Amino acid sequence: EEYSHIQGTRWNKNVITYSIGRYTRDLPRSTVDSLIESAFSVWARASGLTFVRSHTRSADIMVEFVTHEHGDLYPFDGPRGTLAHAFGPGLGVGGDTHFDDDECCTKNTTKGFNLFVVAAHEFGHALGLKHSRNPGSLMYPTYTSLHPANLLSREDVVNINALY
Ligand SMILES: CNC(=O)[C@@H](NC(=O)[C@H](CC(C)C)CN(O)C=O)C(C)(C)C
Ligand SMILES: [Zn+2]
Ligand SMILES: [Zn+2]
């Protein structure tokens, strides 16, 4: 069913709240908290948006680690395959970001899929960005181990600034 009536292309506010629901057993909660906060700050620096953590389910962006069927129309596929997905801006499920707990993620930048990089990609979608055809962009559809120091390509920065 087309949810365009609640899905927008962008948030119509500058302060966006997020809440972390189900965690992963693969990482300490404090590590998840800080990697998620860092991933939001990548976009905050580039857009002027502010992200505020809340502990209620009424937050704009619900962040969760889930597996297989998890209550939306996009069940995960077990190990390998899709690492995560996120809904575009909007009410309810809008902005929500889910990580496939069967394979996502690590805190290392060389081994496995780095949670900071995956989260930053997903939050790009949660803010309204689509995929890029540029392999050097964070919004490229395939995971590449980007250096945490400069996750965003010039194209990513241009695109987020075109939206906010
Ligand atoms: C290693 N596996 C991959 O590279 C897989 N790609 C992903 O899981 C994307 C997320 C990465 C880019 C963080 C899915 N996506 O676009 C979510 O917004 C496949 C290319 C296999 C689908
Ligand atoms: Zn989901
Ligand atoms: Zn994507």
mmCIF file of C-alpha atoms and ligand atoms in Angstrom:
data_model
loop_
_atom_site.group_PDB
_atom_site.id
_atom_site.type_symbol
_atom_site.label_atom_id
_atom_site.label_comp_id
_atom_site.label_asym_id
_atom_site.label_seq_id
_atom_site.Cartn_x
_atom_site.Cartn_y
_atom_site.Cartn_z
ATOM 1 C CA GLU A 1 0.000 0.000 0.000
ATOM 2 C CA GLU A 2 1.345 3.424 -0.943
ATOM 3 C CA TYR A 3 2.187 5.394 2.187
ATOM 4 C CA SER A 4 3.105 8.576 0.313
ATOM 5 C CA HIS A 5 0.522 10.473 2.374
ATOM 6 C CA ILE A 6 2.721 10.036 5.470
ATOM 7 C CA GLN A 7 6.094 9.489 3.760
ATOM 8 C CA GLY A 8 7.719 12.765 2.806
ATOM 9 C CA THR A 9 10.927 13.371 0.893
ATOM 10 C CA ARG A 10 12.489 15.258 3.842
ATOM 11 C CA TRP A 11 11.900 16.070 7.527
ATOM 12 C CA ASN A 12 10.173 19.419 7.942
ATOM 13 C CA LYS A 13 12.116 20.239 11.129
ATOM 14 C CA ASN A 14 15.732 20.694 12.132
ATOM 15 C CA VAL A 15 15.720 18.744 15.385
ATOM 16 C CA ILE A 16 15.174 15.039 14.809
ATOM 17 C CA THR A 17 14.870 12.523 17.653
ATOM 18 C CA TYR A 18 16.085 8.938 17.641
ATOM 19 C CA SER A 19 15.665 6.023 20.000
ATOM 20 C CA ILE A 20 17.536 2.691 20.141
ATOM 21 C CA GLY A 21 15.259 -0.289 20.718
ATOM 22 C CA ARG A 22 16.494 -3.884 20.479
ATOM 23 C CA TYR A 23 20.311 -4.118 20.656
ATOM 24 C CA THR A 24 22.683 -6.766 19.313
ATOM 25 C CA ARG A 25 24.447 -9.361 21.484
ATOM 26 C CA ASP A 26 27.563 -8.863 19.359
ATOM 27 C CA LEU A 27 28.573 -5.506 20.859
ATOM 28 C CA PRO A 28 28.360 -3.774 24.250
ATOM 29 C CA ARG A 29 25.395 -1.368 24.409
ATOM 30 C CA SER A 30 27.740 1.541 25.113
ATOM 31 C CA THR A 31 29.623 0.746 21.898
ATOM 32 C CA VAL A 32 26.388 0.677 19.904
ATOM 33 C CA ASP A 33 25.281 3.954 21.514
ATOM 34 C CA SER A 34 28.492 5.749 20.587
ATOM 35 C CA LEU A 35 28.723 4.366 17.042
ATOM 36 C CA ILE A 36 25.097 5.343 16.383
ATOM 37 C CA GLU A 37 25.689 8.818 17.813
ATOM 38 C CA SER A 38 28.818 9.209 15.633
ATOM 39 C CA ALA A 39 26.904 8.134 12.523
ATOM 40 C CA PHE A 40 24.255 10.795 13.189
ATOM 41 C CA SER A 41 26.950 13.420 13.799
ATOM 42 C CA VAL A 42 28.386 12.785 10.306
ATOM 43 C CA TRP A 43 25.095 14.066 8.859
ATOM 44 C CA ALA A 44 24.662 16.765 11.507
ATOM 45 C CA ARG A 45 28.015 18.319 10.520
ATOM 46 C CA ALA A 46 27.117 18.259 6.819
ATOM 47 C CA SER A 47 23.498 19.426 7.068
ATOM 48 C CA GLY A 48 23.056 21.640 10.112
ATOM 49 C CA LEU A 49 20.437 19.185 11.436
ATOM 50 C CA THR A 50 20.435 18.300 15.145
ATOM 51 C CA PHE A 51 19.859 14.758 16.385
ATOM 52 C CA VAL A 52 18.595 14.215 19.922
ATOM 53 C CA ARG A 53 18.460 10.813 21.569
ATOM 54 C CA SER A 54 15.194 9.903 23.277
ATOM 55 C CA HIS A 55 14.204 6.746 25.170
ATOM 56 C CA THR A 56 10.636 6.558 23.994
ATOM 57 C CA ARG A 57 9.113 4.792 21.019
ATOM 58 C CA SER A 58 7.663 8.100 19.851
ATOM 59 C CA ALA A 59 11.076 9.170 18.507
ATOM 60 C CA ASP A 60 11.250 10.104 14.825
ATOM 61 C CA ILE A 61 13.899 7.479 14.027
ATOM 62 C CA MET A 62 13.638 4.080 15.781
ATOM 63 C CA VAL A 63 16.949 2.183 15.512
ATOM 64 C CA GLU A 64 16.804 -1.604 16.081
ATOM 65 C CA PHE A 65 18.748 -4.840 15.551
ATOM 66 C CA VAL A 66 16.371 -7.499 14.226
ATOM 67 C CA THR A 67 16.405 -10.729 12.182
ATOM 68 C CA HIS A 68 14.204 -12.258 9.451
ATOM 69 C CA GLU A 69 10.503 -11.326 9.868
ATOM 70 C CA HIS A 70 10.360 -8.327 12.221
ATOM 71 C CA GLY A 71 7.063 -6.539 11.716
ATOM 72 C CA ASP A 72 7.462 -4.637 8.469
ATOM 73 C CA LEU A 73 7.104 -5.706 4.856
ATOM 74 C CA TYR A 74 10.841 -6.259 4.452
ATOM 75 C CA PRO A 75 12.011 -9.372 6.337
ATOM 76 C CA PHE A 76 15.799 -9.807 6.520
ATOM 77 C CA ASP A 77 17.544 -12.673 4.743
ATOM 78 C CA GLY A 78 19.821 -14.249 7.389
ATOM 79 C CA PRO A 79 23.615 -14.181 7.087
ATOM 80 C CA ARG A 80 25.025 -12.528 3.924
ATOM 81 C CA GLY A 81 22.831 -10.461 1.644
ATOM 82 C CA THR A 82 21.237 -7.290 2.982
ATOM 83 C CA LEU A 83 22.921 -5.791 6.037
ATOM 84 C CA ALA A 84 20.277 -3.198 6.970
ATOM 85 C CA HIS A 85 17.462 -1.011 5.664
ATOM 86 C CA ALA A 86 15.841 2.326 6.547
ATOM 87 C CA PHE A 87 12.564 4.073 5.720
ATOM 88 C CA GLY A 88 12.508 7.594 4.268
ATOM 89 C CA PRO A 89 11.326 10.570 6.339
ATOM 90 C CA GLY A 90 7.761 10.521 7.633
ATOM 91 C CA LEU A 91 5.417 9.638 10.475
ATOM 92 C CA GLY A 92 5.338 6.245 12.174
ATOM 93 C CA VAL A 93 7.729 3.900 10.391
ATOM 94 C CA GLY A 94 9.265 6.882 8.602
ATOM 95 C CA GLY A 95 12.991 7.156 9.318
ATOM 96 C CA ASP A 96 13.087 3.839 11.155
ATOM 97 C CA THR A 97 16.381 1.979 10.700
ATOM 98 C CA HIS A 98 16.810 -1.788 11.079
ATOM 99 C CA PHE A 99 20.087 -3.738 11.166
ATOM 100 C CA ASP A 100 20.134 -7.432 10.226
ATOM 101 C CA ASP A 101 21.435 -8.927 13.467
ATOM 102 C CA ASP A 102 22.459 -12.094 11.624
ATOM 103 C CA GLU A 103 25.482 -10.283 10.211
ATOM 104 C CA CYS A 104 25.546 -6.641 11.258
ATOM 105 C CA CYS A 105 27.909 -5.420 12.486
ATOM 106 C CA THR A 106 31.369 -4.990 14.012
ATOM 107 C CA LYS A 107 33.163 -2.054 15.623
ATOM 108 C CA ASN A 108 36.295 -2.765 13.599
ATOM 109 C CA THR A 109 37.143 -0.779 10.519
ATOM 110 C CA THR A 110 38.961 -3.663 8.814
ATOM 111 C CA LYS A 111 37.038 -6.837 9.782
ATOM 112 C CA GLY A 112 33.371 -7.473 8.928
ATOM 113 C CA PHE A 113 30.891 -4.695 8.334
ATOM 114 C CA ASN A 114 31.550 -1.626 10.443
ATOM 115 C CA LEU A 115 28.425 -0.468 12.298
ATOM 116 C CA PHE A 116 29.448 3.210 12.063
ATOM 117 C CA VAL A 117 29.663 2.993 8.240
ATOM 118 C CA VAL A 118 26.462 0.932 7.825
ATOM 119 C CA ALA A 119 24.528 3.230 10.178
ATOM 120 C CA ALA A 120 25.742 6.370 8.393
ATOM 121 C CA HIS A 121 24.526 4.901 5.078
ATOM 122 C CA GLU A 122 21.132 4.004 6.564
ATOM 123 C CA PHE A 123 20.710 7.409 8.196
ATOM 124 C CA GLY A 124 21.283 8.946 4.757
ATOM 125 C CA HIS A 125 18.129 7.117 3.660
ATOM 126 C CA ALA A 126 16.339 8.067 6.899
ATOM 127 C CA LEU A 127 16.988 11.706 5.963
ATOM 128 C CA GLY A 128 15.664 11.258 2.437
ATOM 129 C CA LEU A 129 18.738 10.374 0.345
ATOM 130 C CA LYS A 130 18.592 7.758 -2.411
ATOM 131 C CA HIS A 131 21.456 5.597 -3.634
ATOM 132 C CA SER A 132 24.421 6.957 -5.566
ATOM 133 C CA ARG A 133 26.020 5.320 -8.613
ATOM 134 C CA ASN A 134 29.394 6.604 -7.398
ATOM 135 C CA PRO A 135 31.397 3.860 -5.639
ATOM 136 C CA GLY A 136 33.170 6.590 -3.661
ATOM 137 C CA SER A 137 29.903 7.762 -2.121
ATOM 138 C CA LEU A 138 28.587 6.662 1.245
ATOM 139 C CA MET A 139 25.212 6.191 -0.464
ATOM 140 C CA TYR A 140 26.571 3.578 -2.896
ATOM 141 C CA PRO A 141 24.377 0.451 -2.557
ATOM 142 C CA THR A 142 27.237 -1.962 -1.813
ATOM 143 C CA TYR A 143 29.210 -1.924 1.446
ATOM 144 C CA THR A 144 32.763 -0.629 1.066
ATOM 145 C CA SER A 145 35.097 -0.203 4.017
ATOM 146 C CA LEU A 146 35.344 3.598 3.925
ATOM 147 C CA HIS A 147 37.765 5.394 6.206
ATOM 148 C CA PRO A 148 35.809 6.779 9.182
ATOM 149 C CA ALA A 149 37.601 10.113 8.832
ATOM 150 C CA ASN A 150 35.885 11.009 5.566
ATOM 151 C CA LEU A 151 32.754 8.967 5.043
ATOM 152 C CA LEU A 152 30.935 11.527 2.942
ATOM 153 C CA SER A 153 31.867 12.159 -0.670
ATOM 154 C CA ARG A 154 31.397 15.604 -2.207
ATOM 155 C CA GLU A 155 28.288 14.154 -3.860
ATOM 156 C CA ASP A 156 26.840 13.082 -0.489
ATOM 157 C CA VAL A 157 27.390 16.567 0.911
ATOM 158 C CA VAL A 158 25.848 18.231 -2.149
ATOM 159 C CA ASN A 159 22.823 15.922 -1.938
ATOM 160 C CA ILE A 160 22.147 16.423 1.785
ATOM 161 C CA ASN A 161 22.488 20.171 1.359
ATOM 162 C CA ALA A 162 20.057 20.102 -1.560
ATOM 163 C CA LEU A 163 17.492 18.607 0.845
ATOM 164 C CA TYR A 164 18.120 20.654 4.035
HETATM 165 C C1 LIG B 1 27.884 -6.766 1.930
HETATM 166 N N1 LIG B 1 26.506 -6.620 1.550
HETATM 167 C C2 LIG B 1 26.116 -5.572 0.824
HETATM 168 O O1 LIG B 1 26.856 -4.690 0.397
HETATM 169 C C3 LIG B 1 24.621 -5.520 0.548
HETATM 170 N N2 LIG B 1 24.191 -4.124 0.615
HETATM 171 C C4 LIG B 1 23.512 -3.711 1.700
HETATM 172 O O2 LIG B 1 23.215 -4.423 2.642
HETATM 173 C C5 LIG B 1 23.034 -2.258 1.637
HETATM 174 C C6 LIG B 1 23.567 -1.506 2.842
HETATM 175 C C7 LIG B 1 25.112 -1.290 2.848
HETATM 176 C C8 LIG B 1 25.547 -0.467 1.648
HETATM 177 C C9 LIG B 1 25.558 -0.642 4.138
HETATM 178 C C10 LIG B 1 21.515 -2.306 1.643
HETATM 179 N N3 LIG B 1 20.982 -0.958 1.615
HETATM 180 O O3 LIG B 1 21.150 -0.218 0.500
HETATM 181 C C11 LIG B 1 20.412 -0.393 2.684
HETATM 182 O O4 LIG B 1 20.115 0.818 2.688
HETATM 183 C C12 LIG B 1 24.282 -6.127 -0.831
HETATM 184 C C13 LIG B 1 24.970 -5.323 -1.955
HETATM 185 C C14 LIG B 1 24.750 -7.568 -0.872
HETATM 186 C C15 LIG B 1 22.755 -6.061 -1.023
HETATM 187 ZN ZN ZN B 2 12.723 -3.602 8.835
HETATM 188 ZN ZN ZN B 3 21.026 1.829 0.925
#
